[in-house]
Tab-separated table of C-alpha atoms and ligand atoms in Angstrom:
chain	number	residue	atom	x	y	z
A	1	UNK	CA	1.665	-22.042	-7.894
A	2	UNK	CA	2.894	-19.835	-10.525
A	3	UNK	CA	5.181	-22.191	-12.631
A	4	UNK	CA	7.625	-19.380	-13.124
A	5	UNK	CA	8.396	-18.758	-9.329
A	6	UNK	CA	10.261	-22.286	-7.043
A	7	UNK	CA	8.575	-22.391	-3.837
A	8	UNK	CA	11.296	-20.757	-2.224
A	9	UNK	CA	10.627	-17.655	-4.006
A	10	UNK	CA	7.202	-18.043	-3.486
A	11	UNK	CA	7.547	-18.458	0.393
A	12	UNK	CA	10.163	-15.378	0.136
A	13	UNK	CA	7.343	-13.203	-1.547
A	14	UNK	CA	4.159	-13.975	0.341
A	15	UNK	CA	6.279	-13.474	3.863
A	16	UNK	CA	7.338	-10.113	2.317
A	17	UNK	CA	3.635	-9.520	1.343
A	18	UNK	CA	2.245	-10.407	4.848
A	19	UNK	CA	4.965	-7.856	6.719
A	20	UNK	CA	3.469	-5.263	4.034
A	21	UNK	CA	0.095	-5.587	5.312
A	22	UNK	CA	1.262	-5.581	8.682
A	23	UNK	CA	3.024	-2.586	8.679
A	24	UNK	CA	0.365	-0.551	6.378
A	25	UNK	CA	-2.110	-2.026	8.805
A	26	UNK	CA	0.074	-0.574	11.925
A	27	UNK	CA	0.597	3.124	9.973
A	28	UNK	CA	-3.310	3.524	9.283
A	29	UNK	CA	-3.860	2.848	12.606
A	30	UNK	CA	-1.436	5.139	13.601
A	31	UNK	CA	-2.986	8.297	11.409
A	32	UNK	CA	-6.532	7.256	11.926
A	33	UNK	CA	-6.011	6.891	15.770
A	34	UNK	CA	-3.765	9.631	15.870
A	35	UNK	CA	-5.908	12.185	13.693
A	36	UNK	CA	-8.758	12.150	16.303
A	37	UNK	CA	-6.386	11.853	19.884
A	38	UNK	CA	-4.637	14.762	18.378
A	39	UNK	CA	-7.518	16.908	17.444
A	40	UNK	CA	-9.754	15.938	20.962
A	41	UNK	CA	-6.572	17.258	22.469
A	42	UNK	CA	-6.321	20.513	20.704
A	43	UNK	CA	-9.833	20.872	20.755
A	44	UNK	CA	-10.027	20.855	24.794
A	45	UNK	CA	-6.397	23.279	25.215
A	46	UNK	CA	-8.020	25.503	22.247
A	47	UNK	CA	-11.475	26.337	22.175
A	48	UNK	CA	-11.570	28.993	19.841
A	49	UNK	CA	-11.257	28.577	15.982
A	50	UNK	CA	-7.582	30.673	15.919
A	51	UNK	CA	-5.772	27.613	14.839
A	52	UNK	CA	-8.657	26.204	12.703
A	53	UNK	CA	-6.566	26.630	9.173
A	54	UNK	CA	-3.513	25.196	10.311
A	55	UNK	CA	-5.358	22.063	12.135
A	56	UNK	CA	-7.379	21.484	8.671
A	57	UNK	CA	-4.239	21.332	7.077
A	58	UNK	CA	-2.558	18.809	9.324
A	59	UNK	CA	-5.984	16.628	9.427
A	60	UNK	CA	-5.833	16.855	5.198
A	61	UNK	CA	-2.143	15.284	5.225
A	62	UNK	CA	-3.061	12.307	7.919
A	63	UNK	CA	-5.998	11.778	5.682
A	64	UNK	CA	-4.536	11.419	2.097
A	65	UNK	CA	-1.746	9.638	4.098
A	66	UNK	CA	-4.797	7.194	5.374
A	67	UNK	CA	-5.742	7.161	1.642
A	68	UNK	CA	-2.634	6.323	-0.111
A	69	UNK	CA	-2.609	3.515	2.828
A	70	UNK	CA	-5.895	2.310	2.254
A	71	UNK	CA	-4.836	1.951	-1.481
A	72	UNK	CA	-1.649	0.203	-0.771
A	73	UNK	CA	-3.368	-2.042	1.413
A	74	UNK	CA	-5.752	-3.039	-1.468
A	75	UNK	CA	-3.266	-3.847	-3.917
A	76	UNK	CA	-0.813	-5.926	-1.082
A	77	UNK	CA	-3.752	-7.826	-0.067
A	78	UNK	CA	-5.109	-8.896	-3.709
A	79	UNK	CA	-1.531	-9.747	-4.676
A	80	UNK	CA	-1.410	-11.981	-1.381
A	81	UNK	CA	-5.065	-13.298	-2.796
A	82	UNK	CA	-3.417	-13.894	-6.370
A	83	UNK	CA	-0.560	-15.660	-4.949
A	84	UNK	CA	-2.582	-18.171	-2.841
A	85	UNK	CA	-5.077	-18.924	-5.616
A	86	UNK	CA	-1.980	-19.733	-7.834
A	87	UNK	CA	-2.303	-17.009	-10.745
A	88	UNK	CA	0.330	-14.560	-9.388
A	89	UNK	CA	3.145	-13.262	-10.916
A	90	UNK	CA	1.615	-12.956	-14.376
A	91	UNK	CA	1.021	-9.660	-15.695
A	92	UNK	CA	-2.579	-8.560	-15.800
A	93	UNK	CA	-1.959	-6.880	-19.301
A	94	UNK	CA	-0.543	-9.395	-21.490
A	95	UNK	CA	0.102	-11.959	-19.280
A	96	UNK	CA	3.660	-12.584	-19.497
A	97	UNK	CA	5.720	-13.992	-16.445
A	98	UNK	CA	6.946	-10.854	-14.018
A	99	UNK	CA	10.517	-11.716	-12.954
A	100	UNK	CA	11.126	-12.633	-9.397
A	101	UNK	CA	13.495	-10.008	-9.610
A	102	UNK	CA	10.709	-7.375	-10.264
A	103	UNK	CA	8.158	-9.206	-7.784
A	104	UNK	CA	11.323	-8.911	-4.778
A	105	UNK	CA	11.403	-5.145	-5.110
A	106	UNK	CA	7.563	-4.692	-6.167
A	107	UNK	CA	5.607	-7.782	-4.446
A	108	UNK	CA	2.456	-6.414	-4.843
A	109	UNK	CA	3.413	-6.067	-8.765
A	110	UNK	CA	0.443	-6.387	-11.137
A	111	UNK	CA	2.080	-5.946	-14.209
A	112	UNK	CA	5.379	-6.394	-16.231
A	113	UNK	CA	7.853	-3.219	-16.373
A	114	UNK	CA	6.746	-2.872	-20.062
A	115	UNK	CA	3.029	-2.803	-19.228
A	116	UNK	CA	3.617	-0.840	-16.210
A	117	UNK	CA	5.226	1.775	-17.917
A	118	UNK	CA	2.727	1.985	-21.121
A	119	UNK	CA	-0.127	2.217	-17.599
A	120	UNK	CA	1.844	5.006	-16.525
A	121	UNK	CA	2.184	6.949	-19.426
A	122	UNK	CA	-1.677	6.186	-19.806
A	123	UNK	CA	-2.321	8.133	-16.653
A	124	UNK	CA	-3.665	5.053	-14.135
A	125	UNK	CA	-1.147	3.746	-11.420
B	1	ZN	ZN1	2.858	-7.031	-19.509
């Protein structure tokens, strides 16, 4: 266990972790599923193209929706990997402690606000 973190807090964050998969889990299922009812639907009431642009646009949004889903789903589930190996809460740049208060808001956290912020500005995450 991350020496920083009691086990309380621990227990608090890899609950809050678990619901996060959960409910990304739940969502892609919900634009993946939905994407082809949706479309097998329109495509029996509409068999002509008319509607083709619009329907390619609405298939583009569930997708990067899907996407940014399939991303956030990565990072929860490594941070609930990190945290039951033991080496979580330290930040993957210069490996100082992240706060619990950071970690609360940001669970899936992966670096320290100073880090995270210097990543940003660096153009990645
Ligand atoms: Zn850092």
């Amino acid at each position: 266990m991350s020496k920083h973190l009691t086990a309380g807090q621990h227990a608090l964050l890899e609950s809050a972790l678990v619901q996060q998969l959960h409910q990304i889990d739940r969502r892609l299922a919900e634009h993946l599923g939905g994407v082809s009812r949706a479309e097998h639907a329109r495509g029996v009431l509409l068999q002509d193209g008319d509607d083709a642009p619009q329907r390619e646009a609405e298939r583009e949004i569930d997708l990067a929706l899907a996407d940014r889903d399939t991303a956030s789903l990565g990072e929860v589930s490594a941070a609930l990997a990190r945290l039951r190996a033991g080496d979580y809460g330290l930040c993957a740049d210069c490996g100082s402690e992240i706060p619990f208060d950071r970690l609360k808001v940001e669970p899936w956290a992966l670096r320290c606000v100073a880090c995270q912020g210097a990543a940003e500005r660096r153009g990645h995450g």
